JSON list of C-alpha atoms in Angstrom, two decimals:
[
{"chain": "A", "resi": 27, "resn": "UNK", "atom": "CA", "xyz": [123.25, 81.86, 182.39]},
{"chain": "A", "resi": 28, "resn": "UNK", "atom": "CA", "xyz": [126.74, 82.81, 181.15]},
{"chain": "A", "resi": 29, "resn": "UNK", "atom": "CA", "xyz": [128.39, 80.79, 183.98]},
{"chain": "A", "resi": 30, "resn": "UNK", "atom": "CA", "xyz": [126.18, 77.78, 183.33]},
{"chain": "A", "resi": 31, "resn": "UNK", "atom": "CA", "xyz": [127.15, 77.88, 179.62]},
{"chain": "A", "resi": 32, "resn": "UNK", "atom": "CA", "xyz": [130.86, 77.97, 180.66]},
{"chain": "A", "resi": 33, "resn": "UNK", "atom": "CA", "xyz": [130.26, 74.93, 182.81]},
{"chain": "A", "resi": 34, "resn": "UNK", "atom": "CA", "xyz": [128.59, 73.02, 180.07]},
{"chain": "A", "resi": 35, "resn": "UNK", "atom": "CA", "xyz": [131.50, 73.77, 177.69]},
{"chain": "A", "resi": 36, "resn": "UNK", "atom": "CA", "xyz": [133.91, 72.22, 180.17]},
{"chain": "A", "resi": 37, "resn": "UNK", "atom": "CA", "xyz": [131.80, 69.56, 181.67]},
{"chain": "A", "resi": 38, "resn": "UNK", "atom": "CA", "xyz": [129.06, 67.45, 180.12]},
{"chain": "A", "resi": 39, "resn": "UNK", "atom": "CA", "xyz": [126.86, 66.83, 183.15]},
{"chain": "A", "resi": 40, "resn": "UNK", "atom": "CA", "xyz": [125.67, 70.15, 184.50]},
{"chain": "A", "resi": 41, "resn": "UNK", "atom": "CA", "xyz": [122.58, 70.38, 186.78]},
{"chain": "A", "resi": 42, "resn": "UNK", "atom": "CA", "xyz": [121.12, 73.61, 188.16]},
{"chain": "A", "resi": 43, "resn": "UNK", "atom": "CA", "xyz": [120.07, 73.01, 191.73]},
{"chain": "A", "resi": 44, "resn": "UNK", "atom": "CA", "xyz": [117.44, 75.43, 193.09]},
{"chain": "A", "resi": 45, "resn": "UNK", "atom": "CA", "xyz": [116.57, 75.35, 196.83]},
{"chain": "A", "resi": 46, "resn": "UNK", "atom": "CA", "xyz": [113.00, 75.98, 197.31]},
{"chain": "A", "resi": 47, "resn": "UNK", "atom": "CA", "xyz": [113.21, 78.69, 199.93]},
{"chain": "A", "resi": 48, "resn": "UNK", "atom": "CA", "xyz": [109.87, 79.84, 201.28]},
{"chain": "A", "resi": 49, "resn": "UNK", "atom": "CA", "xyz": [110.03, 83.29, 199.74]},
{"chain": "A", "resi": 50, "resn": "UNK", "atom": "CA", "xyz": [111.21, 82.13, 196.37]},
{"chain": "A", "resi": 51, "resn": "UNK", "atom": "CA", "xyz": [109.18, 79.14, 195.34]},
{"chain": "A", "resi": 52, "resn": "UNK", "atom": "CA", "xyz": [106.86, 81.20, 193.16]},
{"chain": "A", "resi": 53, "resn": "UNK", "atom": "CA", "xyz": [109.64, 81.58, 190.49]},
{"chain": "A", "resi": 54, "resn": "UNK", "atom": "CA", "xyz": [110.29, 77.88, 190.16]},
{"chain": "A", "resi": 55, "resn": "UNK", "atom": "CA", "xyz": [107.91, 77.31, 187.14]},
{"chain": "A", "resi": 56, "resn": "UNK", "atom": "CA", "xyz": [109.59, 80.10, 185.12]},
{"chain": "A", "resi": 57, "resn": "UNK", "atom": "CA", "xyz": [113.13, 78.99, 186.11]},
{"chain": "A", "resi": 58, "resn": "UNK", "atom": "CA", "xyz": [112.18, 75.37, 185.30]},
{"chain": "A", "resi": 59, "resn": "UNK", "atom": "CA", "xyz": [111.00, 76.34, 181.81]},
{"chain": "A", "resi": 60, "resn": "UNK", "atom": "CA", "xyz": [113.92, 78.61, 181.18]},
{"chain": "A", "resi": 61, "resn": "UNK", "atom": "CA", "xyz": [116.64, 76.10, 182.02]},
{"chain": "A", "resi": 62, "resn": "UNK", "atom": "CA", "xyz": [114.85, 73.26, 180.27]},
{"chain": "A", "resi": 63, "resn": "UNK", "atom": "CA", "xyz": [114.53, 75.35, 177.11]},
{"chain": "A", "resi": 64, "resn": "UNK", "atom": "CA", "xyz": [118.30, 76.04, 177.39]},
{"chain": "A", "resi": 65, "resn": "UNK", "atom": "CA", "xyz": [119.07, 72.33, 177.57]},
{"chain": "A", "resi": 66, "resn": "UNK", "atom": "CA", "xyz": [120.03, 72.14, 181.29]},
{"chain": "A", "resi": 67, "resn": "UNK", "atom": "CA", "xyz": [118.80, 69.75, 183.95]},
{"chain": "A", "resi": 68, "resn": "UNK", "atom": "CA", "xyz": [116.96, 71.64, 186.59]},
{"chain": "A", "resi": 69, "resn": "UNK", "atom": "CA", "xyz": [116.64, 70.13, 190.05]},
{"chain": "A", "resi": 70, "resn": "UNK", "atom": "CA", "xyz": [114.56, 71.55, 192.91]},
{"chain": "A", "resi": 71, "resn": "UNK", "atom": "CA", "xyz": [115.57, 70.72, 196.37]},
{"chain": "A", "resi": 72, "resn": "UNK", "atom": "CA", "xyz": [113.29, 71.46, 199.37]},
{"chain": "A", "resi": 73, "resn": "UNK", "atom": "CA", "xyz": [114.67, 73.72, 202.05]},
{"chain": "A", "resi": 74, "resn": "UNK", "atom": "CA", "xyz": [115.39, 71.36, 204.86]},
{"chain": "A", "resi": 75, "resn": "UNK", "atom": "CA", "xyz": [114.55, 73.96, 207.41]},
{"chain": "A", "resi": 76, "resn": "UNK", "atom": "CA", "xyz": [111.33, 75.21, 205.87]},
{"chain": "A", "resi": 77, "resn": "UNK", "atom": "CA", "xyz": [107.85, 74.51, 207.31]},
{"chain": "A", "resi": 78, "resn": "UNK", "atom": "CA", "xyz": [105.88, 74.39, 204.08]},
{"chain": "A", "resi": 79, "resn": "UNK", "atom": "CA", "xyz": [102.10, 74.80, 204.00]},
{"chain": "A", "resi": 80, "resn": "UNK", "atom": "CA", "xyz": [99.91, 72.12, 202.32]},
{"chain": "A", "resi": 81, "resn": "UNK", "atom": "CA", "xyz": [99.43, 74.53, 199.44]},
{"chain": "A", "resi": 82, "resn": "UNK", "atom": "CA", "xyz": [103.13, 75.06, 198.99]},
{"chain": "A", "resi": 83, "resn": "UNK", "atom": "CA", "xyz": [103.80, 71.32, 199.17]},
{"chain": "A", "resi": 84, "resn": "UNK", "atom": "CA", "xyz": [101.26, 70.71, 196.36]},
{"chain": "A", "resi": 85, "resn": "UNK", "atom": "CA", "xyz": [102.87, 73.54, 194.34]},
{"chain": "A", "resi": 86, "resn": "UNK", "atom": "CA", "xyz": [106.40, 72.00, 194.81]},
{"chain": "A", "resi": 87, "resn": "UNK", "atom": "CA", "xyz": [105.45, 68.39, 194.08]},
{"chain": "A", "resi": 88, "resn": "UNK", "atom": "CA", "xyz": [105.77, 68.59, 190.23]},
{"chain": "A", "resi": 89, "resn": "UNK", "atom": "CA", "xyz": [109.24, 69.98, 190.47]},
{"chain": "A", "resi": 90, "resn": "UNK", "atom": "CA", "xyz": [110.76, 67.71, 193.09]},
{"chain": "A", "resi": 91, "resn": "UNK", "atom": "CA", "xyz": [112.59, 64.69, 191.66]},
{"chain": "A", "resi": 92, "resn": "UNK", "atom": "CA", "xyz": [111.44, 62.38, 194.42]},
{"chain": "A", "resi": 93, "resn": "UNK", "atom": "CA", "xyz": [114.88, 62.03, 196.01]},
{"chain": "A", "resi": 94, "resn": "UNK", "atom": "CA", "xyz": [114.10, 64.08, 199.10]},
{"chain": "A", "resi": 95, "resn": "UNK", "atom": "CA", "xyz": [111.35, 64.46, 201.62]},
{"chain": "A", "resi": 96, "resn": "UNK", "atom": "CA", "xyz": [109.95, 67.85, 202.36]},
{"chain": "A", "resi": 97, "resn": "UNK", "atom": "CA", "xyz": [111.17, 69.46, 205.56]},
{"chain": "A", "resi": 98, "resn": "UNK", "atom": "CA", "xyz": [113.88, 68.42, 208.05]},
{"chain": "A", "resi": 99, "resn": "UNK", "atom": "CA", "xyz": [115.86, 65.34, 207.16]},
{"chain": "A", "resi": 100, "resn": "UNK", "atom": "CA", "xyz": [117.54, 62.53, 208.99]},
{"chain": "A", "resi": 101, "resn": "UNK", "atom": "CA", "xyz": [121.29, 63.26, 209.13]},
{"chain": "A", "resi": 102, "resn": "UNK", "atom": "CA", "xyz": [124.11, 60.88, 208.44]},
{"chain": "A", "resi": 103, "resn": "UNK", "atom": "CA", "xyz": [126.51, 61.30, 211.29]},
{"chain": "A", "resi": 104, "resn": "UNK", "atom": "CA", "xyz": [129.85, 60.03, 212.33]},
{"chain": "A", "resi": 105, "resn": "UNK", "atom": "CA", "xyz": [132.91, 58.86, 210.43]},
{"chain": "A", "resi": 106, "resn": "UNK", "atom": "CA", "xyz": [132.25, 57.80, 206.83]},
{"chain": "A", "resi": 107, "resn": "UNK", "atom": "CA", "xyz": [133.71, 57.79, 203.32]},
{"chain": "A", "resi": 108, "resn": "UNK", "atom": "CA", "xyz": [132.06, 59.93, 200.68]},
{"chain": "A", "resi": 109, "resn": "UNK", "atom": "CA", "xyz": [132.75, 60.64, 197.00]},
{"chain": "A", "resi": 110, "resn": "UNK", "atom": "CA", "xyz": [131.79, 64.26, 197.07]},
{"chain": "A", "resi": 111, "resn": "UNK", "atom": "CA", "xyz": [134.60, 66.08, 195.52]},
{"chain": "A", "resi": 112, "resn": "UNK", "atom": "CA", "xyz": [135.33, 63.08, 193.32]},
{"chain": "A", "resi": 113, "resn": "UNK", "atom": "CA", "xyz": [132.11, 62.38, 191.61]},
{"chain": "A", "resi": 114, "resn": "UNK", "atom": "CA", "xyz": [130.42, 65.88, 191.95]},
{"chain": "A", "resi": 115, "resn": "UNK", "atom": "CA", "xyz": [131.18, 69.27, 193.44]},
{"chain": "A", "resi": 116, "resn": "UNK", "atom": "CA", "xyz": [129.20, 72.16, 194.85]},
{"chain": "A", "resi": 117, "resn": "UNK", "atom": "CA", "xyz": [129.91, 75.48, 193.04]},
{"chain": "A", "resi": 118, "resn": "UNK", "atom": "CA", "xyz": [128.95, 78.91, 194.21]},
{"chain": "A", "resi": 119, "resn": "UNK", "atom": "CA", "xyz": [128.01, 81.64, 191.74]},
{"chain": "A", "resi": 120, "resn": "UNK", "atom": "CA", "xyz": [131.46, 83.22, 192.14]},
{"chain": "A", "resi": 121, "resn": "UNK", "atom": "CA", "xyz": [133.06, 79.96, 190.99]},
{"chain": "A", "resi": 122, "resn": "UNK", "atom": "CA", "xyz": [134.28, 78.75, 194.47]},
{"chain": "A", "resi": 123, "resn": "UNK", "atom": "CA", "xyz": [134.37, 74.95, 194.30]},
{"chain": "A", "resi": 124, "resn": "UNK", "atom": "CA", "xyz": [133.58, 72.94, 197.47]},
{"chain": "A", "resi": 125, "resn": "UNK", "atom": "CA", "xyz": [133.48, 69.28, 197.99]},
{"chain": "A", "resi": 126, "resn": "UNK", "atom": "CA", "xyz": [129.97, 69.49, 199.08]},
{"chain": "A", "resi": 127, "resn": "UNK", "atom": "CA", "xyz": [127.45, 71.87, 200.63]},
{"chain": "A", "resi": 128, "resn": "UNK", "atom": "CA", "xyz": [128.51, 70.95, 204.22]},
{"chain": "A", "resi": 129, "resn": "UNK", "atom": "CA", "xyz": [132.26, 71.09, 203.67]},
{"chain": "A", "resi": 130, "resn": "UNK", "atom": "CA", "xyz": [133.20, 74.79, 203.56]},
{"chain": "A", "resi": 131, "resn": "UNK", "atom": "CA", "xyz": [136.86, 74.28, 202.79]},
{"chain": "A", "resi": 132, "resn": "UNK", "atom": "CA", "xyz": [137.30, 75.39, 199.12]},
{"chain": "A", "resi": 133, "resn": "UNK", "atom": "CA", "xyz": [138.89, 73.06, 196.62]},
{"chain": "A", "resi": 134, "resn": "UNK", "atom": "CA", "xyz": [139.66, 76.10, 194.48]},
{"chain": "A", "resi": 135, "resn": "UNK", "atom": "CA", "xyz": [137.86, 78.19, 191.90]},
{"chain": "A", "resi": 136, "resn": "UNK", "atom": "CA", "xyz": [136.20, 76.97, 188.67]},
{"chain": "A", "resi": 137, "resn": "UNK", "atom": "CA", "xyz": [137.53, 79.96, 186.76]},
{"chain": "A", "resi": 138, "resn": "UNK", "atom": "CA", "xyz": [141.15, 79.57, 187.94]},
{"chain": "A", "resi": 139, "resn": "UNK", "atom": "CA", "xyz": [142.08, 76.18, 189.29]},
{"chain": "A", "resi": 140, "resn": "UNK", "atom": "CA", "xyz": [140.62, 73.28, 191.30]},
{"chain": "A", "resi": 141, "resn": "UNK", "atom": "CA", "xyz": [141.34, 69.47, 191.40]},
{"chain": "A", "resi": 142, "resn": "UNK", "atom": "CA", "xyz": [138.91, 66.70, 192.05]},
{"chain": "A", "resi": 143, "resn": "UNK", "atom": "CA", "xyz": [139.74, 63.91, 194.43]},
{"chain": "A", "resi": 144, "resn": "UNK", "atom": "CA", "xyz": [140.81, 60.61, 192.85]},
{"chain": "A", "resi": 145, "resn": "UNK", "atom": "CA", "xyz": [138.92, 58.50, 195.41]},
{"chain": "A", "resi": 146, "resn": "UNK", "atom": "CA", "xyz": [136.25, 58.79, 198.11]},
{"chain": "A", "resi": 147, "resn": "UNK", "atom": "CA", "xyz": [137.50, 60.81, 201.09]},
{"chain": "A", "resi": 148, "resn": "UNK", "atom": "CA", "xyz": [136.94, 60.42, 204.84]},
{"chain": "A", "resi": 149, "resn": "UNK", "atom": "CA", "xyz": [134.28, 62.78, 206.26]},
{"chain": "A", "resi": 150, "resn": "UNK", "atom": "CA", "xyz": [132.92, 63.43, 209.66]},
{"chain": "A", "resi": 151, "resn": "UNK", "atom": "CA", "xyz": [130.47, 66.24, 208.73]},
{"chain": "A", "resi": 152, "resn": "UNK", "atom": "CA", "xyz": [126.83, 65.94, 209.58]},
{"chain": "A", "resi": 153, "resn": "UNK", "atom": "CA", "xyz": [125.24, 65.16, 206.20]},
{"chain": "A", "resi": 154, "resn": "UNK", "atom": "CA", "xyz": [121.64, 65.83, 205.63]},
{"chain": "A", "resi": 155, "resn": "UNK", "atom": "CA", "xyz": [119.56, 66.83, 202.69]},
{"chain": "A", "resi": 156, "resn": "UNK", "atom": "CA", "xyz": [121.94, 69.42, 201.15]},
{"chain": "A", "resi": 157, "resn": "UNK", "atom": "CA", "xyz": [121.81, 69.54, 197.42]},
{"chain": "A", "resi": 158, "resn": "UNK", "atom": "CA", "xyz": [124.65, 67.10, 197.02]},
{"chain": "A", "resi": 159, "resn": "UNK", "atom": "CA", "xyz": [123.09, 64.09, 198.81]},
{"chain": "A", "resi": 160, "resn": "UNK", "atom": "CA", "xyz": [121.35, 62.92, 195.63]},
{"chain": "A", "resi": 161, "resn": "UNK", "atom": "CA", "xyz": [124.73, 62.86, 193.76]},
{"chain": "A", "resi": 162, "resn": "UNK", "atom": "CA", "xyz": [127.04, 60.96, 196.07]},
{"chain": "A", "resi": 163, "resn": "UNK", "atom": "CA", "xyz": [127.71, 57.54, 197.46]},
{"chain": "A", "resi": 164, "resn": "UNK", "atom": "CA", "xyz": [128.47, 57.17, 201.25]},
{"chain": "A", "resi": 165, "resn": "UNK", "atom": "CA", "xyz": [130.13, 54.24, 203.04]},
{"chain": "A", "resi": 166, "resn": "UNK", "atom": "CA", "xyz": [130.18, 53.66, 206.75]},
{"chain": "A", "resi": 167, "resn": "UNK", "atom": "CA", "xyz": [132.06, 50.83, 208.40]},
{"chain": "A", "resi": 168, "resn": "UNK", "atom": "CA", "xyz": [132.96, 49.39, 204.97]},
{"chain": "A", "resi": 169, "resn": "UNK", "atom": "CA", "xyz": [129.22, 49.19, 203.81]},
{"chain": "A", "resi": 170, "resn": "UNK", "atom": "CA", "xyz": [127.49, 51.36, 201.25]},
{"chain": "A", "resi": 171, "resn": "UNK", "atom": "CA", "xyz": [124.81, 53.13, 203.30]},
{"chain": "A", "resi": 172, "resn": "UNK", "atom": "CA", "xyz": [123.74, 55.75, 200.72]},
{"chain": "A", "resi": 173, "resn": "UNK", "atom": "CA", "xyz": [123.51, 55.37, 197.00]},
{"chain": "A", "resi": 174, "resn": "UNK", "atom": "CA", "xyz": [123.57, 58.22, 194.48]},
{"chain": "A", "resi": 175, "resn": "UNK", "atom": "CA", "xyz": [120.22, 58.88, 192.80]},
{"chain": "A", "resi": 176, "resn": "UNK", "atom": "CA", "xyz": [121.99, 60.07, 189.57]}
]
């Protein structure tokens, strides 16, 4: 919580993303209440590799924002432009800042130094339902093919 508070002091729009891993979905109601009480957005993402039971799907439905399907997603492949790293970033608990979930080259560290991109960047990574997809715009061959949900 301390790290989330530091983020909120520096940046207005802070969302806690929680990936609904099969062994951890039971804690979602408590986490949802906790972060809501503290004034944070709490966003649950399905685990794109999970094979949820019907009971688990019903359990998850109230916490999903509707921007993802449950289970394995279609991937956006090939060369494209993406505003990950400009419009939003992926931050690990240790403060390491990445452009997105799929790009594992650090931009820096939240607690020391990092710089956002000034414009969308070329990308050839295989993008799927990582927790960034709802926050970015993606262009391919000059056309907007994916629009942010936020």
